[in-house]
Amino acid sequence: MANPAQLGFQDAATPIMEELLHLHDHAMMVVFLISAFVLYTITLLLTTPLTHTETMNAQMVETVWTILPAVILILIALPSLRILYLMDEISTPPLTIKAIGHQWYWTYEYTDYENMAFDSYMVPTHDLSPGTLRLLEVDHHTVVPVDSPTRVLVTAEDVLHSWAVPALGIKTDAVPGRLNQTTLTASRPGLFFGQCSEICGSNHSFMPIVMEAADLNTFENWSATMLQQ
């Protein structure tokens, strides 16, 4: 969960999010070095009265400042393509969840179980328990087992939505008539909060998402309870 005045990302809860954080730090370091070099060059141009005549019209300098940015872009693009491939790689996960966006709630279907589906509504402010988060708590959490690959199928029934959980590194569009898929593997137990991140209407910010990662025994007990309801 993000803290007030937090400048960085939330703590990663999946291997994909850890890779995204590393890519962000890598890109920010490259940007910092480029910015420092440009600032240093501008400072020299503004403070020295001398002019090096050979650099005013030199093919070598032009070649360097053409090739060097291309090399820098490649150093950023290669890790990015690797992570993009990892995010799209979905083989045969043991658990599949279908998330369906509505105005203004989510419906979850555990397709590996028979008749296991529920709606997830935001808890009104006057019904919140002490310690719960306003505008982020829901009446039914989406529970997944820890260290187990989970496929999430995302779609919508009315307008465009977006199923996003920052700590898990997931942001997938929910499009009516289209079935998008993503994958997650929770690396630690906990509660992870998200929201609909698409401008799908006046109340699009009131479609919270709560993913609960638990150990396998807890998940099996929860699923047995949900099947009995």
JSON list of C-alpha atoms in Angstrom, two decimals:
[
{"chain": "A", "resi": 1, "resn": "MET", "atom": "CA", "xyz": [0.00, 0.00, 0.00]},
{"chain": "A", "resi": 2, "resn": "ALA", "atom": "CA", "xyz": [1.33, 3.44, -0.90]},
{"chain": "A", "resi": 3, "resn": "ASN", "atom": "CA", "xyz": [2.12, 5.85, 1.94]},
{"chain": "A", "resi": 4, "resn": "PRO", "atom": "CA", "xyz": [1.30, 9.59, 2.06]},
{"chain": "A", "resi": 5, "resn": "ALA", "atom": "CA", "xyz": [3.91, 11.71, 0.23]},
{"chain": "A", "resi": 6, "resn": "GLN", "atom": "CA", "xyz": [5.56, 8.55, -1.10]},
{"chain": "A", "resi": 7, "resn": "LEU", "atom": "CA", "xyz": [7.88, 9.36, -4.01]},
{"chain": "A", "resi": 8, "resn": "GLY", "atom": "CA", "xyz": [8.83, 5.86, -5.11]},
{"chain": "A", "resi": 9, "resn": "PHE", "atom": "CA", "xyz": [6.91, 2.77, -6.17]},
{"chain": "A", "resi": 10, "resn": "GLN", "atom": "CA", "xyz": [5.17, 0.36, -3.85]},
{"chain": "A", "resi": 11, "resn": "ASP", "atom": "CA", "xyz": [7.14, -2.65, -2.66]},
{"chain": "A", "resi": 12, "resn": "ALA", "atom": "CA", "xyz": [7.12, -5.33, -5.33]},
{"chain": "A", "resi": 13, "resn": "ALA", "atom": "CA", "xyz": [4.99, -8.40, -4.63]},
{"chain": "A", "resi": 14, "resn": "THR", "atom": "CA", "xyz": [5.69, -10.33, -7.84]},
{"chain": "A", "resi": 15, "resn": "PRO", "atom": "CA", "xyz": [8.86, -11.15, -9.81]},
{"chain": "A", "resi": 16, "resn": "ILE", "atom": "CA", "xyz": [7.54, -9.09, -12.75]},
{"chain": "A", "resi": 17, "resn": "MET", "atom": "CA", "xyz": [7.18, -6.00, -10.58]},
{"chain": "A", "resi": 18, "resn": "GLU", "atom": "CA", "xyz": [10.71, -6.50, -9.29]},
{"chain": "A", "resi": 19, "resn": "GLU", "atom": "CA", "xyz": [11.96, -6.54, -12.88]},
{"chain": "A", "resi": 20, "resn": "LEU", "atom": "CA", "xyz": [9.96, -3.39, -13.65]},
{"chain": "A", "resi": 21, "resn": "LEU", "atom": "CA", "xyz": [11.54, -1.62, -10.67]},
{"chain": "A", "resi": 22, "resn": "HIS", "atom": "CA", "xyz": [15.00, -2.62, -11.87]},
{"chain": "A", "resi": 23, "resn": "LEU", "atom": "CA", "xyz": [14.21, -1.33, -15.36]},
{"chain": "A", "resi": 24, "resn": "HIS", "atom": "CA", "xyz": [12.98, 1.96, -13.90]},
{"chain": "A", "resi": 25, "resn": "ASP", "atom": "CA", "xyz": [16.16, 2.39, -11.85]},
{"chain": "A", "resi": 26, "resn": "HIS", "atom": "CA", "xyz": [18.28, 1.51, -14.89]},
{"chain": "A", "resi": 27, "resn": "ALA", "atom": "CA", "xyz": [16.49, 4.04, -17.12]},
{"chain": "A", "resi": 28, "resn": "MET", "atom": "CA", "xyz": [16.60, 6.74, -14.45]},
{"chain": "A", "resi": 29, "resn": "MET", "atom": "CA", "xyz": [20.36, 6.29, -14.07]},
{"chain": "A", "resi": 30, "resn": "VAL", "atom": "CA", "xyz": [20.82, 6.70, -17.82]},
{"chain": "A", "resi": 31, "resn": "VAL", "atom": "CA", "xyz": [18.64, 9.82, -17.79]},
{"chain": "A", "resi": 32, "resn": "PHE", "atom": "CA", "xyz": [20.59, 11.22, -14.84]},
{"chain": "A", "resi": 33, "resn": "LEU", "atom": "CA", "xyz": [23.94, 10.73, -16.56]},
{"chain": "A", "resi": 34, "resn": "ILE", "atom": "CA", "xyz": [22.70, 12.33, -19.78]},
{"chain": "A", "resi": 35, "resn": "SER", "atom": "CA", "xyz": [21.21, 15.27, -17.90]},
{"chain": "A", "resi": 36, "resn": "ALA", "atom": "CA", "xyz": [24.44, 15.79, -15.92]},
{"chain": "A", "resi": 37, "resn": "PHE", "atom": "CA", "xyz": [26.54, 15.71, -19.10]},
{"chain": "A", "resi": 38, "resn": "VAL", "atom": "CA", "xyz": [24.27, 18.17, -20.93]},
{"chain": "A", "resi": 39, "resn": "LEU", "atom": "CA", "xyz": [24.23, 20.51, -17.92]},
{"chain": "A", "resi": 40, "resn": "TYR", "atom": "CA", "xyz": [28.03, 20.33, -17.71]},
{"chain": "A", "resi": 41, "resn": "THR", "atom": "CA", "xyz": [28.35, 21.12, -21.44]},
{"chain": "A", "resi": 42, "resn": "ILE", "atom": "CA", "xyz": [25.96, 24.07, -21.21]},
{"chain": "A", "resi": 43, "resn": "THR", "atom": "CA", "xyz": [27.87, 25.40, -18.21]},
{"chain": "A", "resi": 44, "resn": "LEU", "atom": "CA", "xyz": [31.14, 25.23, -20.15]},
{"chain": "A", "resi": 45, "resn": "LEU", "atom": "CA", "xyz": [29.64, 27.01, -23.15]},
{"chain": "A", "resi": 46, "resn": "LEU", "atom": "CA", "xyz": [28.30, 29.81, -20.97]},
{"chain": "A", "resi": 47, "resn": "THR", "atom": "CA", "xyz": [31.39, 30.31, -18.83]},
{"chain": "A", "resi": 48, "resn": "THR", "atom": "CA", "xyz": [34.38, 29.95, -21.21]},
{"chain": "A", "resi": 49, "resn": "PRO", "atom": "CA", "xyz": [35.12, 32.64, -23.81]},
{"chain": "A", "resi": 50, "resn": "LEU", "atom": "CA", "xyz": [37.25, 30.29, -25.93]},
{"chain": "A", "resi": 51, "resn": "THR", "atom": "CA", "xyz": [36.06, 28.49, -29.06]},
{"chain": "A", "resi": 52, "resn": "HIS", "atom": "CA", "xyz": [37.56, 25.29, -30.42]},
{"chain": "A", "resi": 53, "resn": "THR", "atom": "CA", "xyz": [37.46, 25.82, -34.16]},
{"chain": "A", "resi": 54, "resn": "GLU", "atom": "CA", "xyz": [37.90, 22.14, -35.06]},
{"chain": "A", "resi": 55, "resn": "THR", "atom": "CA", "xyz": [34.67, 21.17, -33.30]},
{"chain": "A", "resi": 56, "resn": "MET", "atom": "CA", "xyz": [32.55, 23.72, -35.18]},
{"chain": "A", "resi": 57, "resn": "ASN", "atom": "CA", "xyz": [32.55, 21.63, -38.36]},
{"chain": "A", "resi": 58, "resn": "ALA", "atom": "CA", "xyz": [33.77, 18.10, -37.69]},
{"chain": "A", "resi": 59, "resn": "GLN", "atom": "CA", "xyz": [32.30, 14.88, -39.01]},
{"chain": "A", "resi": 60, "resn": "MET", "atom": "CA", "xyz": [33.74, 12.91, -36.12]},
{"chain": "A", "resi": 61, "resn": "VAL", "atom": "CA", "xyz": [31.74, 14.90, -33.57]},
{"chain": "A", "resi": 62, "resn": "GLU", "atom": "CA", "xyz": [28.57, 14.54, -35.61]},
{"chain": "A", "resi": 63, "resn": "THR", "atom": "CA", "xyz": [29.16, 10.81, -35.91]},
{"chain": "A", "resi": 64, "resn": "VAL", "atom": "CA", "xyz": [29.61, 10.44, -32.16]},
{"chain": "A", "resi": 65, "resn": "TRP", "atom": "CA", "xyz": [26.47, 12.37, -31.21]},
{"chain": "A", "resi": 66, "resn": "THR", "atom": "CA", "xyz": [24.49, 10.33, -33.73]},
{"chain": "A", "resi": 67, "resn": "ILE", "atom": "CA", "xyz": [25.72, 6.86, -32.75]},
{"chain": "A", "resi": 68, "resn": "LEU", "atom": "CA", "xyz": [25.90, 7.41, -28.98]},
{"chain": "A", "resi": 69, "resn": "PRO", "atom": "CA", "xyz": [22.14, 8.12, -28.53]},
{"chain": "A", "resi": 70, "resn": "ALA", "atom": "CA", "xyz": [21.35, 5.02, -30.59]},
{"chain": "A", "resi": 71, "resn": "VAL", "atom": "CA", "xyz": [23.54, 2.90, -28.32]},
{"chain": "A", "resi": 72, "resn": "ILE", "atom": "CA", "xyz": [21.87, 4.38, -25.23]},
{"chain": "A", "resi": 73, "resn": "LEU", "atom": "CA", "xyz": [18.42, 3.60, -26.63]},
{"chain": "A", "resi": 74, "resn": "ILE", "atom": "CA", "xyz": [19.48, 0.01, -27.29]},
{"chain": "A", "resi": 75, "resn": "LEU", "atom": "CA", "xyz": [20.72, -0.33, -23.68]},
{"chain": "A", "resi": 76, "resn": "ILE", "atom": "CA", "xyz": [17.26, 0.72, -22.50]},
{"chain": "A", "resi": 77, "resn": "ALA", "atom": "CA", "xyz": [15.26, -1.19, -25.12]},
{"chain": "A", "resi": 78, "resn": "LEU", "atom": "CA", "xyz": [16.81, -4.63, -24.60]},
{"chain": "A", "resi": 79, "resn": "PRO", "atom": "CA", "xyz": [15.82, -4.99, -20.91]},
{"chain": "A", "resi": 80, "resn": "SER", "atom": "CA", "xyz": [12.42, -3.53, -21.75]},
{"chain": "A", "resi": 81, "resn": "LEU", "atom": "CA", "xyz": [11.78, -6.12, -24.47]},
{"chain": "A", "resi": 82, "resn": "ARG", "atom": "CA", "xyz": [12.87, -8.90, -22.11]},
{"chain": "A", "resi": 83, "resn": "ILE", "atom": "CA", "xyz": [10.35, -7.80, -19.46]},
{"chain": "A", "resi": 84, "resn": "LEU", "atom": "CA", "xyz": [7.64, -7.40, -22.11]},
{"chain": "A", "resi": 85, "resn": "TYR", "atom": "CA", "xyz": [8.23, -11.00, -23.17]},
{"chain": "A", "resi": 86, "resn": "LEU", "atom": "CA", "xyz": [8.08, -12.20, -19.55]},
{"chain": "A", "resi": 87, "resn": "MET", "atom": "CA", "xyz": [4.81, -10.36, -18.98]},
{"chain": "A", "resi": 88, "resn": "ASP", "atom": "CA", "xyz": [3.21, -11.98, -22.03]},
{"chain": "A", "resi": 89, "resn": "GLU", "atom": "CA", "xyz": [4.51, -15.49, -21.32]},
{"chain": "A", "resi": 90, "resn": "ILE", "atom": "CA", "xyz": [1.59, -17.56, -20.04]},
{"chain": "A", "resi": 91, "resn": "SER", "atom": "CA", "xyz": [1.93, -21.35, -20.23]},
{"chain": "A", "resi": 92, "resn": "THR", "atom": "CA", "xyz": [-0.40, -23.57, -18.18]},
{"chain": "A", "resi": 93, "resn": "PRO", "atom": "CA", "xyz": [-1.04, -21.90, -14.81]},
{"chain": "A", "resi": 94, "resn": "PRO", "atom": "CA", "xyz": [-2.75, -24.00, -12.13]},
{"chain": "A", "resi": 95, "resn": "LEU", "atom": "CA", "xyz": [-5.32, -21.28, -11.38]},
{"chain": "A", "resi": 96, "resn": "THR", "atom": "CA", "xyz": [-7.35, -19.03, -13.68]},
{"chain": "A", "resi": 97, "resn": "ILE", "atom": "CA", "xyz": [-9.47, -16.08, -12.55]},
{"chain": "A", "resi": 98, "resn": "LYS", "atom": "CA", "xyz": [-11.81, -14.13, -14.79]},
{"chain": "A", "resi": 99, "resn": "ALA", "atom": "CA", "xyz": [-12.30, -10.46, -13.82]},
{"chain": "A", "resi": 100, "resn": "ILE", "atom": "CA", "xyz": [-15.34, -8.75, -15.34]},
{"chain": "A", "resi": 101, "resn": "GLY", "atom": "CA", "xyz": [-15.74, -4.99, -15.05]},
{"chain": "A", "resi": 102, "resn": "HIS", "atom": "CA", "xyz": [-19.12, -3.42, -14.40]},
{"chain": "A", "resi": 103, "resn": "GLN", "atom": "CA", "xyz": [-20.30, 0.03, -13.44]},
{"chain": "A", "resi": 104, "resn": "TRP", "atom": "CA", "xyz": [-19.18, 0.27, -10.63]},
{"chain": "A", "resi": 105, "resn": "TYR", "atom": "CA", "xyz": [-17.91, -3.08, -9.35]},
{"chain": "A", "resi": 106, "resn": "TRP", "atom": "CA", "xyz": [-15.96, -6.17, -10.38]},
{"chain": "A", "resi": 107, "resn": "THR", "atom": "CA", "xyz": [-17.13, -9.74, -10.80]},
{"chain": "A", "resi": 108, "resn": "TYR", "atom": "CA", "xyz": [-14.66, -12.59, -10.31]},
{"chain": "A", "resi": 109, "resn": "GLU", "atom": "CA", "xyz": [-15.07, -16.13, -11.62]},
{"chain": "A", "resi": 110, "resn": "TYR", "atom": "CA", "xyz": [-12.74, -18.95, -10.61]},
{"chain": "A", "resi": 111, "resn": "THR", "atom": "CA", "xyz": [-13.04, -20.98, -13.78]},
{"chain": "A", "resi": 112, "resn": "ASP", "atom": "CA", "xyz": [-11.22, -24.02, -12.34]},
{"chain": "A", "resi": 113, "resn": "TYR", "atom": "CA", "xyz": [-14.07, -24.47, -9.84]},
{"chain": "A", "resi": 114, "resn": "GLU", "atom": "CA", "xyz": [-17.71, -25.19, -10.57]},
{"chain": "A", "resi": 115, "resn": "ASN", "atom": "CA", "xyz": [-20.05, -22.26, -9.84]},
{"chain": "A", "resi": 116, "resn": "MET", "atom": "CA", "xyz": [-17.50, -20.23, -7.94]},
{"chain": "A", "resi": 117, "resn": "ALA", "atom": "CA", "xyz": [-18.14, -16.56, -8.69]},
{"chain": "A", "resi": 118, "resn": "PHE", "atom": "CA", "xyz": [-18.81, -13.45, -6.65]},
{"chain": "A", "resi": 119, "resn": "ASP", "atom": "CA", "xyz": [-19.20, -9.69, -6.98]},
{"chain": "A", "resi": 120, "resn": "SER", "atom": "CA", "xyz": [-16.74, -7.34, -5.30]},
{"chain": "A", "resi": 121, "resn": "TYR", "atom": "CA", "xyz": [-18.25, -4.01, -4.21]},
{"chain": "A", "resi": 122, "resn": "MET", "atom": "CA", "xyz": [-16.57, -1.11, -2.49]},
{"chain": "A", "resi": 123, "resn": "VAL", "atom": "CA", "xyz": [-17.45, -0.92, 1.21]},
{"chain": "A", "resi": 124, "resn": "PRO", "atom": "CA", "xyz": [-19.25, 2.37, 1.99]},
{"chain": "A", "resi": 125, "resn": "THR", "atom": "CA", "xyz": [-17.55, 4.73, 4.41]},
{"chain": "A", "resi": 126, "resn": "HIS", "atom": "CA", "xyz": [-20.14, 4.29, 7.14]},
{"chain": "A", "resi": 127, "resn": "ASP", "atom": "CA", "xyz": [-19.70, 0.48, 7.04]},
{"chain": "A", "resi": 128, "resn": "LEU", "atom": "CA", "xyz": [-15.91, 0.44, 7.32]},
{"chain": "A", "resi": 129, "resn": "SER", "atom": "CA", "xyz": [-14.29, -1.44, 10.18]},
{"chain": "A", "resi": 130, "resn": "PRO", "atom": "CA", "xyz": [-11.55, 0.28, 12.22]},
{"chain": "A", "resi": 131, "resn": "GLY", "atom": "CA", "xyz": [-8.22, 0.10, 10.39]},
{"chain": "A", "resi": 132, "resn": "THR", "atom": "CA", "xyz": [-9.64, -0.48, 6.91]},
{"chain": "A", "resi": 133, "resn": "LEU", "atom": "CA", "xyz": [-8.98, 1.90, 4.04]},
{"chain": "A", "resi": 134, "resn": "ARG", "atom": "CA", "xyz": [-11.63, 4.29, 2.76]},
{"chain": "A", "resi": 135, "resn": "LEU", "atom": "CA", "xyz": [-12.48, 3.96, -0.97]},
{"chain": "A", "resi": 136, "resn": "LEU", "atom": "CA", "xyz": [-10.16, 0.93, -1.26]},
{"chain": "A", "resi": 137, "resn": "GLU", "atom": "CA", "xyz": [-11.79, -1.80, 0.86]},
{"chain": "A", "resi": 138, "resn": "VAL", "atom": "CA", "xyz": [-14.19, -4.27, -0.77]},
{"chain": "A", "resi": 139, "resn": "ASP", "atom": "CA", "xyz": [-16.69, -6.73, 0.65]},
{"chain": "A", "resi": 140, "resn": "HIS", "atom": "CA", "xyz": [-15.09, -9.77, -1.05]},
{"chain": "A", "resi": 141, "resn": "HIS", "atom": "CA", "xyz": [-11.34, -10.11, -1.50]},
{"chain": "A", "resi": 142, "resn": "THR", "atom": "CA", "xyz": [-9.86, -11.95, -4.47]},
{"chain": "A", "resi": 143, "resn": "VAL", "atom": "CA", "xyz": [-7.67, -14.63, -2.91]},
{"chain": "A", "resi": 144, "resn": "VAL", "atom": "CA", "xyz": [-4.73, -16.27, -4.69]},
{"chain": "A", "resi": 145, "resn": "PRO", "atom": "CA", "xyz": [-2.12, -18.74, -3.37]},
{"chain": "A", "resi": 146, "resn": "VAL", "atom": "CA", "xyz": [1.44, -17.59, -2.80]},
{"chain": "A", "resi": 147, "resn": "ASP", "atom": "CA", "xyz": [4.20, -18.80, -5.17]},
{"chain": "A", "resi": 148, "resn": "SER", "atom": "CA", "xyz": [1.64, -20.18, -7.59]},
{"chain": "A", "resi": 149, "resn": "PRO", "atom": "CA", "xyz": [1.27, -18.78, -11.13]},
{"chain": "A", "resi": 150, "resn": "THR", "atom": "CA", "xyz": [-2.20, -17.36, -11.66]},
{"chain": "A", "resi": 151, "resn": "ARG", "atom": "CA", "xyz": [-3.75, -16.34, -14.96]},
{"chain": "A", "resi": 152, "resn": "VAL", "atom": "CA", "xyz": [-6.22, -13.45, -14.92]},
{"chain": "A", "resi": 153, "resn": "LEU", "atom": "CA", "xyz": [-8.66, -13.05, -17.80]},
{"chain": "A", "resi": 154, "resn": "VAL", "atom": "CA", "xyz": [-9.98, -9.49, -17.96]},
{"chain": "A", "resi": 155, "resn": "THR", "atom": "CA", "xyz": [-13.06, -8.24, -19.78]},
{"chain": "A", "resi": 156, "resn": "ALA", "atom": "CA", "xyz": [-15.99, -5.85, -19.29]},
{"chain": "A", "resi": 157, "resn": "GLU", "atom": "CA", "xyz": [-19.74, -5.91, -19.81]},
{"chain": "A", "resi": 158, "resn": "ASP", "atom": "CA", "xyz": [-20.54, -2.22, -20.37]},
{"chain": "A", "resi": 159, "resn": "VAL", "atom": "CA", "xyz": [-17.72, 0.28, -20.99]},
{"chain": "A", "resi": 160, "resn": "LEU", "atom": "CA", "xyz": [-13.92, 0.31, -20.96]},
{"chain": "A", "resi": 161, "resn": "HIS", "atom": "CA", "xyz": [-12.32, -0.48, -17.62]},
{"chain": "A", "resi": 162, "resn": "SER", "atom": "CA", "xyz": [-8.77, -1.26, -16.53]},
{"chain": "A", "resi": 163, "resn": "TRP", "atom": "CA", "xyz": [-7.81, -3.85, -13.93]},
{"chain": "A", "resi": 164, "resn": "ALA", "atom": "CA", "xyz": [-4.70, -2.47, -12.20]},
{"chain": "A", "resi": 165, "resn": "VAL", "atom": "CA", "xyz": [-2.82, -3.52, -9.06]},
{"chain": "A", "resi": 166, "resn": "PRO", "atom": "CA", "xyz": [0.44, -1.53, -8.77]},
{"chain": "A", "resi": 167, "resn": "ALA", "atom": "CA", "xyz": [2.23, -3.79, -6.26]},
{"chain": "A", "resi": 168, "resn": "LEU", "atom": "CA", "xyz": [1.69, -6.78, -8.56]},
{"chain": "A", "resi": 169, "resn": "GLY", "atom": "CA", "xyz": [2.85, -4.94, -11.68]},
{"chain": "A", "resi": 170, "resn": "ILE", "atom": "CA", "xyz": [-0.49, -5.46, -13.44]},
{"chain": "A", "resi": 171, "resn": "LYS", "atom": "CA", "xyz": [-2.52, -3.07, -15.56]},
{"chain": "A", "resi": 172, "resn": "THR", "atom": "CA", "xyz": [-4.77, -4.75, -18.11]},
{"chain": "A", "resi": 173, "resn": "ASP", "atom": "CA", "xyz": [-7.57, -3.13, -20.09]},
{"chain": "A", "resi": 174, "resn": "ALA", "atom": "CA", "xyz": [-11.07, -4.57, -19.72]},
{"chain": "A", "resi": 175, "resn": "VAL", "atom": "CA", "xyz": [-12.74, -4.19, -23.11]},
{"chain": "A", "resi": 176, "resn": "PRO", "atom": "CA", "xyz": [-16.33, -5.29, -23.83]},
{"chain": "A", "resi": 177, "resn": "GLY", "atom": "CA", "xyz": [-16.32, -8.21, -26.26]},
{"chain": "A", "resi": 178, "resn": "ARG", "atom": "CA", "xyz": [-12.60, -8.82, -25.84]},
{"chain": "A", "resi": 179, "resn": "LEU", "atom": "CA", "xyz": [-10.77, -11.15, -23.45]},
{"chain": "A", "resi": 180, "resn": "ASN", "atom": "CA", "xyz": [-7.33, -9.94, -22.36]},
{"chain": "A", "resi": 181, "resn": "GLN", "atom": "CA", "xyz": [-5.09, -12.03, -20.17]},
{"chain": "A", "resi": 182, "resn": "THR", "atom": "CA", "xyz": [-2.23, -11.42, -17.78]},
{"chain": "A", "resi": 183, "resn": "THR", "atom": "CA", "xyz": [-0.37, -13.46, -15.21]},
{"chain": "A", "resi": 184, "resn": "LEU", "atom": "CA", "xyz": [0.87, -12.96, -11.68]},
{"chain": "A", "resi": 185, "resn": "THR", "atom": "CA", "xyz": [2.84, -14.94, -9.12]},
{"chain": "A", "resi": 186, "resn": "ALA", "atom": "CA", "xyz": [2.60, -13.50, -5.63]},
{"chain": "A", "resi": 187, "resn": "SER", "atom": "CA", "xyz": [5.96, -13.83, -3.91]},
{"chain": "A", "resi": 188, "resn": "ARG", "atom": "CA", "xyz": [4.74, -12.98, -0.40]},
{"chain": "A", "resi": 189, "resn": "PRO", "atom": "CA", "xyz": [1.44, -13.02, 1.50]},
{"chain": "A", "resi": 190, "resn": "GLY", "atom": "CA", "xyz": [-0.48, -9.81, 2.06]},
{"chain": "A", "resi": 191, "resn": "LEU", "atom": "CA", "xyz": [-3.21, -7.48, 0.85]},
{"chain": "A", "resi": 192, "resn": "PHE", "atom": "CA", "xyz": [-2.60, -5.61, -2.39]},
{"chain": "A", "resi": 193, "resn": "PHE", "atom": "CA", "xyz": [-4.87, -2.76, -3.41]},
{"chain": "A", "resi": 194, "resn": "GLY", "atom": "CA", "xyz": [-5.71, -1.44, -6.84]},
{"chain": "A", "resi": 195, "resn": "GLN", "atom": "CA", "xyz": [-8.38, 0.49, -8.70]},
{"chain": "A", "resi": 196, "resn": "CYS", "atom": "CA", "xyz": [-9.91, 0.82, -12.12]},
{"chain": "A", "resi": 197, "resn": "SER", "atom": "CA", "xyz": [-7.39, 3.05, -13.89]},
{"chain": "A", "resi": 198, "resn": "GLU", "atom": "CA", "xyz": [-9.52, 3.81, -16.93]},
{"chain": "A", "resi": 199, "resn": "ILE", "atom": "CA", "xyz": [-11.73, 6.91, -17.21]},
{"chain": "A", "resi": 200, "resn": "CYS", "atom": "CA", "xyz": [-14.86, 4.81, -17.60]},
{"chain": "A", "resi": 201, "resn": "GLY", "atom": "CA", "xyz": [-17.29, 7.31, -16.08]},
{"chain": "A", "resi": 202, "resn": "SER", "atom": "CA", "xyz": [-17.89, 9.65, -13.18]},
{"chain": "A", "resi": 203, "resn": "ASN", "atom": "CA", "xyz": [-17.39, 6.89, -10.58]},
{"chain": "A", "resi": 204, "resn": "HIS", "atom": "CA", "xyz": [-14.49, 5.04, -12.19]},
{"chain": "A", "resi": 205, "resn": "SER", "atom": "CA", "xyz": [-12.28, 5.72, -9.15]},
{"chain": "A", "resi": 206, "resn": "PHE", "atom": "CA", "xyz": [-14.74, 3.85, -6.93]},
{"chain": "A", "resi": 207, "resn": "MET", "atom": "CA", "xyz": [-14.02, 0.43, -8.40]},
{"chain": "A", "resi": 208, "resn": "PRO", "atom": "CA", "xyz": [-11.36, -0.81, -5.96]},
{"chain": "A", "resi": 209, "resn": "ILE", "atom": "CA", "xyz": [-9.52, -4.10, -6.28]},
{"chain": "A", "resi": 210, "resn": "VAL", "atom": "CA", "xyz": [-8.19, -6.07, -3.31]},
{"chain": "A", "resi": 211, "resn": "MET", "atom": "CA", "xyz": [-5.97, -9.07, -4.00]},
{"chain": "A", "resi": 212, "resn": "GLU", "atom": "CA", "xyz": [-5.18, -11.24, -1.01]},
{"chain": "A", "resi": 213, "resn": "ALA", "atom": "CA", "xyz": [-2.19, -13.56, -1.31]},
{"chain": "A", "resi": 214, "resn": "ALA", "atom": "CA", "xyz": [-2.28, -16.40, 1.21]},
{"chain": "A", "resi": 215, "resn": "ASP", "atom": "CA", "xyz": [-0.66, -19.77, 1.75]},
{"chain": "A", "resi": 216, "resn": "LEU", "atom": "CA", "xyz": [-2.12, -22.81, 0.02]},
{"chain": "A", "resi": 217, "resn": "ASN", "atom": "CA", "xyz": [-4.00, -24.13, 3.07]},
{"chain": "A", "resi": 218, "resn": "THR", "atom": "CA", "xyz": [-5.67, -20.78, 3.66]},
{"chain": "A", "resi": 219, "resn": "PHE", "atom": "CA", "xyz": [-6.63, -20.56, 0.01]},
{"chain": "A", "resi": 220, "resn": "GLU", "atom": "CA", "xyz": [-8.14, -24.05, 0.02]},
{"chain": "A", "resi": 221, "resn": "ASN", "atom": "CA", "xyz": [-10.16, -23.27, 3.15]},
{"chain": "A", "resi": 222, "resn": "TRP", "atom": "CA", "xyz": [-11.37, -20.01, 1.61]},
{"chain": "A", "resi": 223, "resn": "SER", "atom": "CA", "xyz": [-12.34, -21.70, -1.65]},
{"chain": "A", "resi": 224, "resn": "ALA", "atom": "CA", "xyz": [-14.24, -24.41, 0.23]},
{"chain": "A", "resi": 225, "resn": "THR", "atom": "CA", "xyz": [-16.15, -21.72, 2.14]},
{"chain": "A", "resi": 226, "resn": "MET", "atom": "CA", "xyz": [-16.99, -19.86, -1.06]},
{"chain": "A", "resi": 227, "resn": "LEU", "atom": "CA", "xyz": [-18.26, -23.04, -2.73]},
{"chain": "A", "resi": 228, "resn": "GLN", "atom": "CA", "xyz": [-20.63, -23.67, 0.17]},
{"chain": "A", "resi": 229, "resn": "GLN", "atom": "CA", "xyz": [-22.25, -20.24, -0.16]}
]
